[in-house]
Amino acid sequence: MSSGDATSFTAARVRREFLEFFEERGHRVVPSAPVFPQDDPTLLFTNAGMNQFKDVFLGTGSRKYSRAVDTQKCIRVQGKHNDLEEVGRDTYHHTFFEMLGNWSFGDYFKEDAIQWSWTLLTEVWGLPKERLWVTVFAGDEADGLPADEEAERIWKEKTDIDPSHVLRFDRTDNFWEMGETGPCGPCTEIHIDRGGPETDPMDGADPVTGVNASSERFIELWNNVFIQFNRQDDGSLVELPSKHVDTGMGFERVLAVLQGKSSNYDTDLFTPIFKAIEQATGKTYGRSFDGEADVAFRVCADHVRAFTAAVADGVAPSNEGRGYVLRRLVRRASRYGLQHLDAREPFLHAVVPAVVDVLGDSFPEMRTRLEHVQLVMRTEEEAFRKTLDRGLIQFDRLKKATTGTVIDGRDAYELYATFGFPQDLVELMARENALSVDGAGWEAARAAHSEVSKSEGSFKQILSGQEAAGIEGTDTVYHENAGGRVECEGQVVRFFAGDAGSGDRLVLDRTAFYAESGGQVGDAGIIESQDGTFRFVVQDTRKIGDIHVHFGEADGVPEVGKGAVCLVDAERRAAIRANHTATHLLHQALRDELGDHVAQAGSYVGPDRLRFDISHPGQVSDEEMLRIEDAVNERVARNQIVQTTEETPDEAKARGARALFGEKYGEVVRVVSIDNDASQRAWSLELCGGTHVESTGEIGSFLVVSERAVAAGVRRIEALTRQGAIAAFQQQRRLLKEVSGQLKASVDEIPARVAQLQKQVKEAKKQKKSASGDAVGRAFEQVRAEFESRAGVFAGSMDFPDLDRESLRLLGDRIKGSQGDHAVVLLGRAEANSDSSGVPFVALCGGLGLEKGLKAGELAGLVRGHLGGGGGGRPESAQGQGERAKGISAAIQELAEVFSAALR
């Protein structure tokens, strides 16, 4: 299907030839942006090559070039481009993929873009013209847009494509939008008919129904988007200041075509990864065509690629936002590995090196963070495997208990609450068994468990495209002079009055206010007119592209063109500067003490404190932290000059300057160096656009206040400087003095006194446990004597005023150990023999008790209705604590009725 031997079209060759083709036509080759856009809250992940140029398309930013080309790392798992559930089921969907793209920023438009696409595909790569089909936009009445007759004419007149192969499609297929809001426009797509085995190109297939029909035969290769509009929050379209071209070609797809493969997964992007999975599981890919084992191979390969790219760029698994997406990927891949590849032990971490071998040359950050990615992957999979087996058993029970085709949503939710199965995973497992999940019941259970949604939600742009239209970038002065300016004059460019839900926004042509970026918070202060007609209290400063936007409250109306004076809160700025420089000192001290594997994984720099996240596999010991703290304070005491220079990224990296993973840098970067030696080699040397002190002595004092884990392989350190550190020292001294007085011991004697008290408490607990054991034994004999066996189930409920929560748990364990078929509820007191202390309770169901329809969680809910308080749990086991002991009798009476009705 292409010129030359298909085996010669390696991934490296195709990627290189694409970049070179456009470089020869005046395009700047730019590196891939991170897979998560740090300055775009409307996106969880970079889902297209154009994301890093969104500010250019909106007119809020600019580049020093008007043509660009790159291969962009992309992840699509949510929102409009949700490919997650299709991954593995077919041979061409992925969550992680590379997008080959070329762009024009107000330069060439449709004619050049279309002709170059045709030339590369048919002349350079030799794809057969008779197999290629293109689509153009047919127009949209609702948006008031006509058909793209210009693109249609160019295809038919400027290329030698068969005119009958040019088809029109509506906005669903041929109007491209990045999300609910943002840049958009009509597009023209290039599709290829891959035909059937040993058949003519058409083979009787209808291209009108085959193209854009999610067919594995007719697949899209390349999309040329002509960005002309910006979609507003209200759904309307606004013309962009300039017309641009944004093209995207799925690397995995075009590579499969060029290599003559029917599946993307059969190319050299995936075969080394499959070999790693084969070595880890003992299974072989391709032995069961369309079988679940092959699906599992594809799921695992794809998800490990996505996970590796994201973690290498600085994303950490968590229970919200991007982190939750990564957690879902690990869980889905791990489940497929266990169920269909018989991978009884965690194995995905062993696949990461193969991914890095394939992609590391193009994306070197993956090689740099290989060990960290493996650590995070292993930790995540191990955590999930601890509950996965039990969760699958519980799902089988739910499946068998379902009489129709819909699983009870409340029961299904327990798979999330207890075993960590996300809703989409439960729904997917249900579909695989021709079932569905009751969504309303799931949501009701979520509310009952007081679960709070952790989704990213809907974000508003700092400025909409309409608001930003015509605004040029803001001149900034906060880096002028050694310490940074806190005052300047400017003119009002735009003022946007807020409503009840948001504050006012003000844009000047020139500002002294630093905008939130790189972990450093935005400046606050005052902007006032030179003639006294308005005063704007700045509460925060943010930026979109090159435009700085001041958020706050206006007294008076700032008129466009009116002169204004910026007055940054100087003391607040000074505190921020001290904390920011301290993070640089802390970063280097951590690397000196712990090793060069330490890399920044996130930060917060505010006036009150600094927070610094690092990649490190284990806890930082107290002794290590003391040495780290001493190293920082030593540099502070030296009062070293903090030097800043402006350099190209290549110049800075040649000097050894560290760039942050996941950060996007321009063509000129600021380099911050601290503690230069005689040869001008800096102890700390980092790329950084934030504000810093002039000399380290301004930091005053440095105190670490906490160190903890926030994710697998990620530690969080919080620290204070200046007056904050002094205040913390003074507070610690006051606490020591107070403890010293209460213990009647000197400060030096406190450890020995505490040890003595701990020994006394331990002995008291030992005595209490012995007495409690006797009480549990007596209670167990009472249960055996008074509970009945009904329909083969040992059932009953009883109040034990002399048993606390722990004793109830021990009693329940004894009952379960002696009676496999049981349904019991046990009540006690938070403090033995005290009706005012609360009523702990335990509910247990097992064996025939469960089969008879009794569920511990529901029994706990019944008790809670009489006693108040809270509680709940699984069908097998539940617990809680009531507030009203006077409701015990009524609870026991209703439980007796429930047992009688269920166990006839």
JSON list of C-alpha atoms in Angstrom, two decimals, residues 86-234:
[
{"chain": "A", "resi": 86, "resn": "GLU", "atom": "CA", "xyz": [-13.42, 1.03, 23.48]},
{"chain": "A", "resi": 87, "resn": "VAL", "atom": "CA", "xyz": [-9.75, 0.45, 24.19]},
{"chain": "A", "resi": 88, "resn": "GLY", "atom": "CA", "xyz": [-8.85, -3.18, 23.72]},
{"chain": "A", "resi": 89, "resn": "ARG", "atom": "CA", "xyz": [-12.17, -4.14, 22.15]},
{"chain": "A", "resi": 90, "resn": "ASP", "atom": "CA", "xyz": [-11.08, -3.00, 18.71]},
{"chain": "A", "resi": 91, "resn": "THR", "atom": "CA", "xyz": [-7.67, -2.60, 17.13]},
{"chain": "A", "resi": 92, "resn": "TYR", "atom": "CA", "xyz": [-7.46, 1.16, 16.68]},
{"chain": "A", "resi": 93, "resn": "HIS", "atom": "CA", "xyz": [-8.64, 2.98, 19.83]},
{"chain": "A", "resi": 94, "resn": "HIS", "atom": "CA", "xyz": [-6.18, 4.14, 22.51]},
{"chain": "A", "resi": 95, "resn": "THR", "atom": "CA", "xyz": [-6.17, 6.22, 25.67]},
{"chain": "A", "resi": 96, "resn": "PHE", "atom": "CA", "xyz": [-2.56, 7.30, 25.08]},
{"chain": "A", "resi": 97, "resn": "PHE", "atom": "CA", "xyz": [-1.48, 8.14, 21.56]},
{"chain": "A", "resi": 98, "resn": "GLU", "atom": "CA", "xyz": [0.82, 10.43, 19.63]},
{"chain": "A", "resi": 99, "resn": "MET", "atom": "CA", "xyz": [-0.68, 13.13, 17.44]},
{"chain": "A", "resi": 100, "resn": "LEU", "atom": "CA", "xyz": [1.45, 14.23, 14.52]},
{"chain": "A", "resi": 101, "resn": "GLY", "atom": "CA", "xyz": [0.51, 17.80, 13.71]},
{"chain": "A", "resi": 102, "resn": "ASN", "atom": "CA", "xyz": [1.40, 20.94, 11.78]},
{"chain": "A", "resi": 103, "resn": "TRP", "atom": "CA", "xyz": [0.09, 24.43, 12.49]},
{"chain": "A", "resi": 104, "resn": "SER", "atom": "CA", "xyz": [-0.26, 27.81, 10.89]},
{"chain": "A", "resi": 105, "resn": "PHE", "atom": "CA", "xyz": [-0.78, 30.82, 13.13]},
{"chain": "A", "resi": 106, "resn": "GLY", "atom": "CA", "xyz": [-2.31, 33.40, 10.83]},
{"chain": "A", "resi": 107, "resn": "ASP", "atom": "CA", "xyz": [-0.01, 32.25, 8.00]},
{"chain": "A", "resi": 108, "resn": "TYR", "atom": "CA", "xyz": [-1.10, 29.71, 5.36]},
{"chain": "A", "resi": 109, "resn": "PHE", "atom": "CA", "xyz": [-4.64, 28.40, 5.32]},
{"chain": "A", "resi": 110, "resn": "LYS", "atom": "CA", "xyz": [-6.69, 25.76, 3.52]},
{"chain": "A", "resi": 111, "resn": "GLU", "atom": "CA", "xyz": [-4.93, 25.49, 0.18]},
{"chain": "A", "resi": 112, "resn": "ASP", "atom": "CA", "xyz": [-1.40, 24.82, 1.47]},
{"chain": "A", "resi": 113, "resn": "ALA", "atom": "CA", "xyz": [-2.63, 22.58, 4.29]},
{"chain": "A", "resi": 114, "resn": "ILE", "atom": "CA", "xyz": [-4.65, 20.37, 1.93]},
{"chain": "A", "resi": 115, "resn": "GLN", "atom": "CA", "xyz": [-1.99, 20.15, -0.77]},
{"chain": "A", "resi": 116, "resn": "TRP", "atom": "CA", "xyz": [0.81, 19.33, 1.69]},
{"chain": "A", "resi": 117, "resn": "SER", "atom": "CA", "xyz": [-1.28, 16.60, 3.32]},
{"chain": "A", "resi": 118, "resn": "TRP", "atom": "CA", "xyz": [-1.88, 15.02, -0.07]},
{"chain": "A", "resi": 119, "resn": "THR", "atom": "CA", "xyz": [1.78, 15.29, -1.07]},
{"chain": "A", "resi": 120, "resn": "LEU", "atom": "CA", "xyz": [3.11, 13.64, 2.09]},
{"chain": "A", "resi": 121, "resn": "LEU", "atom": "CA", "xyz": [0.64, 10.77, 2.00]},
{"chain": "A", "resi": 122, "resn": "THR", "atom": "CA", "xyz": [0.74, 9.97, -1.70]},
{"chain": "A", "resi": 123, "resn": "GLU", "atom": "CA", "xyz": [4.17, 11.08, -2.92]},
{"chain": "A", "resi": 124, "resn": "VAL", "atom": "CA", "xyz": [6.48, 10.75, 0.10]},
{"chain": "A", "resi": 125, "resn": "TRP", "atom": "CA", "xyz": [4.82, 7.73, 1.68]},
{"chain": "A", "resi": 126, "resn": "GLY", "atom": "CA", "xyz": [3.26, 6.35, -1.50]},
{"chain": "A", "resi": 127, "resn": "LEU", "atom": "CA", "xyz": [-0.24, 5.59, -0.27]},
{"chain": "A", "resi": 128, "resn": "PRO", "atom": "CA", "xyz": [-2.50, 4.52, -3.16]},
{"chain": "A", "resi": 129, "resn": "LYS", "atom": "CA", "xyz": [-4.67, 7.45, -4.23]},
{"chain": "A", "resi": 130, "resn": "GLU", "atom": "CA", "xyz": [-7.59, 5.25, -5.23]},
{"chain": "A", "resi": 131, "resn": "ARG", "atom": "CA", "xyz": [-7.97, 4.11, -1.61]},
{"chain": "A", "resi": 132, "resn": "LEU", "atom": "CA", "xyz": [-8.10, 7.62, -0.14]},
{"chain": "A", "resi": 133, "resn": "TRP", "atom": "CA", "xyz": [-11.35, 9.45, 0.65]},
{"chain": "A", "resi": 134, "resn": "VAL", "atom": "CA", "xyz": [-11.84, 12.93, 2.08]},
{"chain": "A", "resi": 135, "resn": "THR", "atom": "CA", "xyz": [-14.69, 14.62, 3.89]},
{"chain": "A", "resi": 136, "resn": "VAL", "atom": "CA", "xyz": [-15.62, 18.30, 4.16]},
{"chain": "A", "resi": 137, "resn": "PHE", "atom": "CA", "xyz": [-18.08, 20.25, 6.33]},
{"chain": "A", "resi": 138, "resn": "ALA", "atom": "CA", "xyz": [-21.66, 20.27, 5.01]},
{"chain": "A", "resi": 139, "resn": "GLY", "atom": "CA", "xyz": [-22.69, 23.31, 7.05]},
{"chain": "A", "resi": 140, "resn": "ASP", "atom": "CA", "xyz": [-24.93, 23.70, 10.11]},
{"chain": "A", "resi": 141, "resn": "GLU", "atom": "CA", "xyz": [-28.20, 25.61, 10.24]},
{"chain": "A", "resi": 142, "resn": "ALA", "atom": "CA", "xyz": [-28.28, 25.91, 14.04]},
{"chain": "A", "resi": 143, "resn": "ASP", "atom": "CA", "xyz": [-24.91, 27.68, 14.10]},
{"chain": "A", "resi": 144, "resn": "GLY", "atom": "CA", "xyz": [-25.69, 29.61, 10.91]},
{"chain": "A", "resi": 145, "resn": "LEU", "atom": "CA", "xyz": [-22.69, 28.10, 9.09]},
{"chain": "A", "resi": 146, "resn": "PRO", "atom": "CA", "xyz": [-22.65, 27.32, 5.33]},
{"chain": "A", "resi": 147, "resn": "ALA", "atom": "CA", "xyz": [-20.92, 24.31, 3.74]},
{"chain": "A", "resi": 148, "resn": "ASP", "atom": "CA", "xyz": [-17.14, 24.54, 3.34]},
{"chain": "A", "resi": 149, "resn": "GLU", "atom": "CA", "xyz": [-17.19, 24.87, -0.43]},
{"chain": "A", "resi": 150, "resn": "GLU", "atom": "CA", "xyz": [-13.68, 26.36, -0.43]},
{"chain": "A", "resi": 151, "resn": "ALA", "atom": "CA", "xyz": [-12.09, 23.19, 0.96]},
{"chain": "A", "resi": 152, "resn": "GLU", "atom": "CA", "xyz": [-14.18, 21.04, -1.40]},
{"chain": "A", "resi": 153, "resn": "ARG", "atom": "CA", "xyz": [-13.02, 23.09, -4.40]},
{"chain": "A", "resi": 154, "resn": "ILE", "atom": "CA", "xyz": [-9.34, 22.87, -3.37]},
{"chain": "A", "resi": 155, "resn": "TRP", "atom": "CA", "xyz": [-9.53, 19.08, -3.13]},
{"chain": "A", "resi": 156, "resn": "LYS", "atom": "CA", "xyz": [-11.11, 18.75, -6.54]},
{"chain": "A", "resi": 157, "resn": "GLU", "atom": "CA", "xyz": [-9.00, 21.37, -8.35]},
{"chain": "A", "resi": 158, "resn": "LYS", "atom": "CA", "xyz": [-5.60, 21.39, -6.60]},
{"chain": "A", "resi": 159, "resn": "THR", "atom": "CA", "xyz": [-5.06, 17.66, -6.02]},
{"chain": "A", "resi": 160, "resn": "ASP", "atom": "CA", "xyz": [-5.52, 14.64, -8.25]},
{"chain": "A", "resi": 161, "resn": "ILE", "atom": "CA", "xyz": [-7.93, 12.85, -5.92]},
{"chain": "A", "resi": 162, "resn": "ASP", "atom": "CA", "xyz": [-10.94, 11.23, -7.58]},
{"chain": "A", "resi": 163, "resn": "PRO", "atom": "CA", "xyz": [-13.64, 13.96, -7.25]},
{"chain": "A", "resi": 164, "resn": "SER", "atom": "CA", "xyz": [-16.20, 11.32, -6.33]},
{"chain": "A", "resi": 165, "resn": "HIS", "atom": "CA", "xyz": [-14.08, 10.56, -3.27]},
{"chain": "A", "resi": 166, "resn": "VAL", "atom": "CA", "xyz": [-14.86, 13.99, -1.76]},
{"chain": "A", "resi": 167, "resn": "LEU", "atom": "CA", "xyz": [-17.87, 13.64, 0.59]},
{"chain": "A", "resi": 168, "resn": "ARG", "atom": "CA", "xyz": [-19.84, 16.10, 2.74]},
{"chain": "A", "resi": 169, "resn": "PHE", "atom": "CA", "xyz": [-20.68, 15.41, 6.38]},
{"chain": "A", "resi": 170, "resn": "ASP", "atom": "CA", "xyz": [-22.43, 17.42, 9.07]},
{"chain": "A", "resi": 171, "resn": "ARG", "atom": "CA", "xyz": [-20.97, 19.01, 12.21]},
{"chain": "A", "resi": 172, "resn": "THR", "atom": "CA", "xyz": [-20.93, 15.69, 14.06]},
{"chain": "A", "resi": 173, "resn": "ASP", "atom": "CA", "xyz": [-18.02, 14.55, 11.89]},
{"chain": "A", "resi": 174, "resn": "ASN", "atom": "CA", "xyz": [-16.61, 17.64, 10.25]},
{"chain": "A", "resi": 175, "resn": "PHE", "atom": "CA", "xyz": [-16.73, 20.47, 12.74]},
{"chain": "A", "resi": 176, "resn": "TRP", "atom": "CA", "xyz": [-13.93, 20.10, 15.29]},
{"chain": "A", "resi": 177, "resn": "GLU", "atom": "CA", "xyz": [-14.18, 21.36, 18.87]},
{"chain": "A", "resi": 178, "resn": "MET", "atom": "CA", "xyz": [-11.63, 20.84, 21.63]},
{"chain": "A", "resi": 179, "resn": "GLY", "atom": "CA", "xyz": [-14.27, 20.75, 24.36]},
{"chain": "A", "resi": 180, "resn": "GLU", "atom": "CA", "xyz": [-17.46, 22.43, 25.50]},
{"chain": "A", "resi": 181, "resn": "THR", "atom": "CA", "xyz": [-15.73, 25.78, 25.06]},
{"chain": "A", "resi": 182, "resn": "GLY", "atom": "CA", "xyz": [-12.70, 27.01, 23.13]},
{"chain": "A", "resi": 183, "resn": "PRO", "atom": "CA", "xyz": [-11.26, 27.26, 19.60]},
{"chain": "A", "resi": 184, "resn": "CYS", "atom": "CA", "xyz": [-13.09, 25.38, 16.87]},
{"chain": "A", "resi": 185, "resn": "GLY", "atom": "CA", "xyz": [-13.84, 25.32, 13.16]},
{"chain": "A", "resi": 186, "resn": "PRO", "atom": "CA", "xyz": [-14.71, 23.22, 10.09]},
{"chain": "A", "resi": 187, "resn": "CYS", "atom": "CA", "xyz": [-12.38, 20.41, 9.19]},
{"chain": "A", "resi": 188, "resn": "THR", "atom": "CA", "xyz": [-11.53, 18.16, 6.28]},
{"chain": "A", "resi": 189, "resn": "GLU", "atom": "CA", "xyz": [-10.56, 14.59, 7.05]},
{"chain": "A", "resi": 190, "resn": "ILE", "atom": "CA", "xyz": [-8.56, 12.07, 5.01]},
{"chain": "A", "resi": 191, "resn": "HIS", "atom": "CA", "xyz": [-9.71, 8.45, 5.27]},
{"chain": "A", "resi": 192, "resn": "ILE", "atom": "CA", "xyz": [-8.29, 5.28, 3.78]},
{"chain": "A", "resi": 193, "resn": "ASP", "atom": "CA", "xyz": [-10.12, 2.21, 2.59]},
{"chain": "A", "resi": 194, "resn": "ARG", "atom": "CA", "xyz": [-7.99, -0.67, 3.77]},
{"chain": "A", "resi": 195, "resn": "GLY", "atom": "CA", "xyz": [-10.15, -3.19, 1.89]},
{"chain": "A", "resi": 196, "resn": "GLY", "atom": "CA", "xyz": [-10.60, -6.85, 2.75]},
{"chain": "A", "resi": 197, "resn": "PRO", "atom": "CA", "xyz": [-8.06, -9.66, 2.47]},
{"chain": "A", "resi": 198, "resn": "GLU", "atom": "CA", "xyz": [-7.03, -10.17, -1.15]},
{"chain": "A", "resi": 199, "resn": "THR", "atom": "CA", "xyz": [-9.83, -7.95, -2.46]},
{"chain": "A", "resi": 200, "resn": "ASP", "atom": "CA", "xyz": [-10.11, -4.91, -4.66]},
{"chain": "A", "resi": 201, "resn": "PRO", "atom": "CA", "xyz": [-10.19, -1.58, -2.85]},
{"chain": "A", "resi": 202, "resn": "MET", "atom": "CA", "xyz": [-13.97, -1.26, -2.88]},
{"chain": "A", "resi": 203, "resn": "ASP", "atom": "CA", "xyz": [-14.95, -4.92, -2.74]},
{"chain": "A", "resi": 204, "resn": "GLY", "atom": "CA", "xyz": [-18.59, -3.91, -2.95]},
{"chain": "A", "resi": 205, "resn": "ALA", "atom": "CA", "xyz": [-18.40, -1.70, 0.15]},
{"chain": "A", "resi": 206, "resn": "ASP", "atom": "CA", "xyz": [-20.31, 1.59, 0.17]},
{"chain": "A", "resi": 207, "resn": "PRO", "atom": "CA", "xyz": [-17.89, 4.40, 1.09]},
{"chain": "A", "resi": 208, "resn": "VAL", "atom": "CA", "xyz": [-20.74, 6.77, 1.92]},
{"chain": "A", "resi": 209, "resn": "THR", "atom": "CA", "xyz": [-21.73, 4.50, 4.78]},
{"chain": "A", "resi": 210, "resn": "GLY", "atom": "CA", "xyz": [-18.25, 3.19, 5.46]},
{"chain": "A", "resi": 211, "resn": "VAL", "atom": "CA", "xyz": [-16.51, 6.55, 5.92]},
{"chain": "A", "resi": 212, "resn": "ASN", "atom": "CA", "xyz": [-17.11, 8.07, 9.36]},
{"chain": "A", "resi": 213, "resn": "ALA", "atom": "CA", "xyz": [-18.97, 4.93, 10.43]},
{"chain": "A", "resi": 214, "resn": "SER", "atom": "CA", "xyz": [-16.49, 3.64, 13.05]},
{"chain": "A", "resi": 215, "resn": "SER", "atom": "CA", "xyz": [-15.45, 1.00, 10.54]},
{"chain": "A", "resi": 216, "resn": "GLU", "atom": "CA", "xyz": [-12.21, -0.91, 10.86]},
{"chain": "A", "resi": 217, "resn": "ARG", "atom": "CA", "xyz": [-12.06, -0.90, 7.06]},
{"chain": "A", "resi": 218, "resn": "PHE", "atom": "CA", "xyz": [-12.52, 2.85, 6.43]},
{"chain": "A", "resi": 219, "resn": "ILE", "atom": "CA", "xyz": [-10.38, 4.65, 8.99]},
{"chain": "A", "resi": 220, "resn": "GLU", "atom": "CA", "xyz": [-9.53, 8.30, 9.43]},
{"chain": "A", "resi": 221, "resn": "LEU", "atom": "CA", "xyz": [-5.84, 9.11, 8.96]},
{"chain": "A", "resi": 222, "resn": "TRP", "atom": "CA", "xyz": [-5.53, 12.89, 9.08]},
{"chain": "A", "resi": 223, "resn": "ASN", "atom": "CA", "xyz": [-7.71, 15.78, 10.15]},
{"chain": "A", "resi": 224, "resn": "ASN", "atom": "CA", "xyz": [-7.10, 19.33, 8.89]},
{"chain": "A", "resi": 225, "resn": "VAL", "atom": "CA", "xyz": [-8.94, 21.78, 11.12]},
{"chain": "A", "resi": 226, "resn": "PHE", "atom": "CA", "xyz": [-9.45, 25.34, 9.99]},
{"chain": "A", "resi": 227, "resn": "ILE", "atom": "CA", "xyz": [-9.80, 27.26, 13.23]},
{"chain": "A", "resi": 228, "resn": "GLN", "atom": "CA", "xyz": [-11.97, 30.30, 12.68]},
{"chain": "A", "resi": 229, "resn": "PHE", "atom": "CA", "xyz": [-14.21, 30.47, 15.79]},
{"chain": "A", "resi": 230, "resn": "ASN", "atom": "CA", "xyz": [-14.24, 30.35, 19.58]},
{"chain": "A", "resi": 231, "resn": "ARG", "atom": "CA", "xyz": [-17.14, 28.56, 21.30]},
{"chain": "A", "resi": 232, "resn": "GLN", "atom": "CA", "xyz": [-18.37, 30.67, 24.23]},
{"chain": "A", "resi": 233, "resn": "ASP", "atom": "CA", "xyz": [-19.82, 29.52, 27.55]},
{"chain": "A", "resi": 234, "resn": "ASP", "atom": "CA", "xyz": [-23.32, 30.19, 26.20]}
]
